[in-house]
Amino acid sequence: MILQALHDLYGRLADDDEYQIAPAGYSTQNISFQVILKPDGRLQQIADIRDLDDGKKLRPRQVLVPGQAKPSGSGLNPCFLWDNALYILGFTQDEAKRKRALPAFEAFRDRHLGLEADIDDEGFSAVCRFLENWQPEQAGEWVTKHSKPDALATGFGVFRFEGETQYIHEKTTIRDWWANNHAVIPAGEGGRARQQTCLITGGQASVARLHEPAIKGVNDAQPGGAK
């Protein structure tokens, strides 16, 4: 009963803008730039969307995005329709990360291309066409000429269509797909989600692969928490 009550309370708070609580499967992240695309996936602009704080300092916008906080560690961990410039563009001004730029971009590209047929949305397909045609080795020259490199140094980026205010990850088709698939754990070769009865709702649901965000204070776990 207590778990069910807490589950219901979370839903009510997430629906109330006053509390600014991210719904399940989402998190609020610092977004510094947006990649603006034409309908065919051609790049229109990389725009700095930071806001002036008291007219003195530029600060990223708080945007609700699919998934939890960016995982730490040395492995490749591309996010879904948002990430930093290293993954989205293969671009970095940090010399120590230059060797990581291409593998990070390729991981981000391959994740999205692998989902295109399943999602079947024109906005998502435009992102895929951009990722197919973007050349990370030209990113430095393009960014220097057409954008503000400091906007890409910190914070994250998202995608948007030219002439629209809605981000591509906010499109209804993509939100519906994410709601049904973000917690899926593959079950062998078929790739089907393993279904079990939820102990809170009593309904059938896909088993979460990991617990996000990480739980801190677990014995023998990393200081950043256990998943």
Short mmCIF file of N, CA, C and O in Angstrom, two decimals, residues 16-68:
data_model
loop_
_atom_site.label_atom_id
_atom_site.label_comp_id
_atom_site.label_asym_id
_atom_site.label_seq_id
_atom_site.Cartn_x
_atom_site.Cartn_y
_atom_site.Cartn_z
N ASP A 16 2.17 18.32 -12.06
CA ASP A 16 2.01 19.69 -11.55
C ASP A 16 3.28 20.49 -11.85
O ASP A 16 4.34 20.21 -11.30
N ASP A 17 3.19 21.48 -12.74
CA ASP A 17 4.36 22.26 -13.15
C ASP A 17 5.03 22.97 -11.99
O ASP A 17 6.23 23.28 -12.04
N GLU A 18 4.29 23.24 -10.93
CA GLU A 18 4.85 23.97 -9.78
C GLU A 18 6.00 23.21 -9.14
O GLU A 18 6.93 23.80 -8.62
N TYR A 19 5.96 21.87 -9.18
CA TYR A 19 6.97 21.07 -8.49
C TYR A 19 8.19 20.79 -9.37
O TYR A 19 9.24 20.41 -8.86
N GLN A 20 8.06 20.96 -10.68
CA GLN A 20 9.17 20.77 -11.61
C GLN A 20 9.85 19.40 -11.43
O GLN A 20 11.07 19.30 -11.34
N ILE A 21 9.04 18.37 -11.34
CA ILE A 21 9.55 17.00 -11.21
C ILE A 21 9.46 16.31 -12.56
O ILE A 21 8.41 16.34 -13.22
N ALA A 22 10.54 15.70 -12.97
CA ALA A 22 10.56 15.00 -14.25
C ALA A 22 9.71 13.75 -14.19
O ALA A 22 9.76 13.01 -13.20
N PRO A 23 8.91 13.48 -15.22
CA PRO A 23 8.15 12.23 -15.24
C PRO A 23 9.08 11.04 -15.40
O PRO A 23 10.26 11.19 -15.76
N ALA A 24 8.57 9.87 -15.14
CA ALA A 24 9.38 8.65 -15.24
C ALA A 24 9.99 8.52 -16.63
O ALA A 24 9.31 8.72 -17.64
N GLY A 25 11.28 8.21 -16.68
CA GLY A 25 11.97 8.04 -17.96
C GLY A 25 12.58 9.31 -18.50
O GLY A 25 13.20 9.29 -19.56
N TYR A 26 12.45 10.42 -17.77
CA TYR A 26 12.99 11.70 -18.22
C TYR A 26 13.82 12.35 -17.12
O TYR A 26 13.75 11.96 -15.95
N SER A 27 14.60 13.34 -17.51
CA SER A 27 15.37 14.13 -16.54
C SER A 27 15.53 15.54 -17.08
O SER A 27 15.37 15.78 -18.28
N THR A 28 15.84 16.47 -16.20
CA THR A 28 16.08 17.85 -16.60
C THR A 28 17.59 18.06 -16.74
O THR A 28 18.34 17.78 -15.80
N GLN A 29 18.04 18.51 -17.91
CA GLN A 29 19.46 18.65 -18.18
C GLN A 29 19.79 20.08 -18.63
O GLN A 29 18.92 20.82 -19.08
N ASN A 30 21.07 20.43 -18.49
CA ASN A 30 21.56 21.74 -18.91
C ASN A 30 21.80 21.72 -20.43
O ASN A 30 22.75 21.08 -20.89
N ILE A 31 20.97 22.42 -21.18
CA ILE A 31 21.08 22.44 -22.63
C ILE A 31 21.66 23.77 -23.08
O ILE A 31 21.08 24.83 -22.82
N SER A 32 22.80 23.72 -23.77
CA SER A 32 23.51 24.94 -24.20
C SER A 32 23.31 25.25 -25.68
O SER A 32 23.43 26.39 -26.09
N PHE A 33 23.05 24.22 -26.49
CA PHE A 33 22.95 24.46 -27.93
C PHE A 33 21.90 23.55 -28.55
O PHE A 33 21.50 22.54 -27.97
N GLN A 34 21.43 23.95 -29.72
CA GLN A 34 20.50 23.11 -30.47
C GLN A 34 20.98 22.98 -31.91
O GLN A 34 21.50 23.93 -32.50
N VAL A 35 20.83 21.78 -32.43
CA VAL A 35 21.18 21.49 -33.82
C VAL A 35 19.90 21.63 -34.63
O VAL A 35 18.96 20.85 -34.47
N ILE A 36 19.84 22.65 -35.48
CA ILE A 36 18.63 22.96 -36.24
C ILE A 36 18.74 22.33 -37.62
O ILE A 36 19.70 22.59 -38.36
N LEU A 37 17.76 21.51 -37.97
CA LEU A 37 17.81 20.73 -39.20
C LEU A 37 16.71 21.14 -40.17
O LEU A 37 15.62 21.56 -39.76
N LYS A 38 16.99 20.98 -41.45
CA LYS A 38 15.96 21.06 -42.48
C LYS A 38 15.22 19.72 -42.52
O LYS A 38 15.73 18.72 -41.99
N PRO A 39 14.03 19.67 -43.11
CA PRO A 39 13.25 18.41 -43.11
C PRO A 39 13.98 17.22 -43.70
O PRO A 39 13.70 16.08 -43.32
N ASP A 40 14.94 17.46 -44.63
CA ASP A 40 15.68 16.34 -45.21
C ASP A 40 16.93 15.98 -44.41
O ASP A 40 17.72 15.13 -44.82
N GLY A 41 17.12 16.62 -43.26
CA GLY A 41 18.24 16.30 -42.40
C GLY A 41 19.47 17.15 -42.62
O GLY A 41 20.46 17.01 -41.89
N ARG A 42 19.45 18.05 -43.60
CA ARG A 42 20.58 18.95 -43.80
C ARG A 42 20.69 19.93 -42.64
O ARG A 42 19.69 20.38 -42.11
N LEU A 43 21.91 20.25 -42.28
CA LEU A 43 22.14 21.15 -41.15
C LEU A 43 21.86 22.59 -41.55
O LEU A 43 22.42 23.11 -42.51
N GLN A 44 20.99 23.26 -40.79
CA GLN A 44 20.71 24.66 -40.99
C GLN A 44 21.59 25.53 -40.10
O GLN A 44 22.19 26.51 -40.54
N GLN A 45 21.69 25.15 -38.82
CA GLN A 45 22.42 25.98 -37.88
C GLN A 45 22.70 25.21 -36.59
O GLN A 45 21.94 24.30 -36.23
N ILE A 46 23.79 25.55 -35.94
CA ILE A 46 24.03 25.11 -34.57
C ILE A 46 23.91 26.36 -33.71
O ILE A 46 24.77 27.25 -33.78
N ALA A 47 22.84 26.45 -32.92
CA ALA A 47 22.51 27.69 -32.24
C ALA A 47 22.83 27.63 -30.75
O ALA A 47 22.54 26.63 -30.08
N ASP A 48 23.40 28.70 -30.26
CA ASP A 48 23.64 28.87 -28.82
C ASP A 48 22.32 29.30 -28.19
O ASP A 48 21.75 30.34 -28.56
N ILE A 49 21.78 28.52 -27.26
CA ILE A 49 20.50 28.88 -26.64
C ILE A 49 20.66 29.20 -25.16
O ILE A 49 19.68 29.21 -24.41
N ARG A 50 21.87 29.49 -24.72
CA ARG A 50 22.06 29.88 -23.34
C ARG A 50 21.42 31.24 -23.08
O ARG A 50 21.34 32.09 -23.96
N ASP A 51 20.98 31.44 -21.87
CA ASP A 51 20.32 32.69 -21.48
C ASP A 51 21.24 33.49 -20.56
O ASP A 51 22.02 32.93 -19.78
N LEU A 52 21.11 34.82 -20.64
CA LEU A 52 21.87 35.69 -19.75
C LEU A 52 21.29 35.64 -18.35
O LEU A 52 20.08 35.79 -18.15
N ASP A 53 22.15 35.42 -17.37
CA ASP A 53 21.75 35.40 -15.97
C ASP A 53 22.07 36.77 -15.36
O ASP A 53 23.24 37.12 -15.18
N ASP A 54 21.03 37.56 -15.06
CA ASP A 54 21.21 38.92 -14.54
C ASP A 54 22.02 39.79 -15.49
O ASP A 54 22.70 40.74 -15.08
N GLY A 55 21.98 39.45 -16.78
CA GLY A 55 22.66 40.26 -17.78
C GLY A 55 24.17 40.15 -17.75
O GLY A 55 24.86 40.91 -18.42
N LYS A 56 24.70 39.17 -17.03
CA LYS A 56 26.15 39.08 -16.87
C LYS A 56 26.74 37.77 -17.39
O LYS A 56 27.77 37.79 -18.07
N LYS A 57 26.11 36.65 -17.07
CA LYS A 57 26.70 35.36 -17.39
C LYS A 57 25.71 34.50 -18.16
O LYS A 57 24.52 34.46 -17.85
N LEU A 58 26.21 33.81 -19.18
CA LEU A 58 25.37 32.90 -19.95
C LEU A 58 25.22 31.57 -19.22
O LEU A 58 26.20 30.98 -18.78
N ARG A 59 23.97 31.14 -19.10
CA ARG A 59 23.69 29.88 -18.43
C ARG A 59 22.84 28.98 -19.32
O ARG A 59 21.95 29.47 -20.03
N PRO A 60 23.08 27.66 -19.28
CA PRO A 60 22.28 26.73 -20.09
C PRO A 60 20.81 26.77 -19.67
O PRO A 60 20.48 27.14 -18.54
N ARG A 61 19.94 26.36 -20.58
CA ARG A 61 18.52 26.24 -20.26
C ARG A 61 18.25 24.87 -19.63
O ARG A 61 18.91 23.89 -19.95
N GLN A 62 17.29 24.83 -18.76
CA GLN A 62 16.85 23.57 -18.17
C GLN A 62 15.78 22.96 -19.07
O GLN A 62 14.70 23.54 -19.24
N VAL A 63 16.08 21.82 -19.67
CA VAL A 63 15.17 21.19 -20.64
C VAL A 63 14.92 19.75 -20.22
O VAL A 63 15.84 19.03 -19.82
N LEU A 64 13.67 19.33 -20.32
CA LEU A 64 13.29 17.95 -20.03
C LEU A 64 13.67 17.08 -21.22
O LEU A 64 13.23 17.33 -22.35
N VAL A 65 14.48 16.04 -20.99
CA VAL A 65 14.95 15.19 -22.08
C VAL A 65 14.75 13.71 -21.71
O VAL A 65 14.64 13.36 -20.54
N PRO A 66 14.70 12.83 -22.71
CA PRO A 66 14.54 11.40 -22.44
C PRO A 66 15.79 10.83 -21.76
O PRO A 66 16.92 11.12 -22.16
N GLY A 67 15.58 10.02 -20.75
CA GLY A 67 16.70 9.37 -20.08
C GLY A 67 17.14 10.11 -18.83
O GLY A 67 16.65 11.20 -18.52
N GLN A 68 18.09 9.51 -18.15
CA GLN A 68 18.59 10.08 -16.91
C GLN A 68 19.89 10.82 -17.16
O GLN A 68 20.25 11.10 -18.30
#
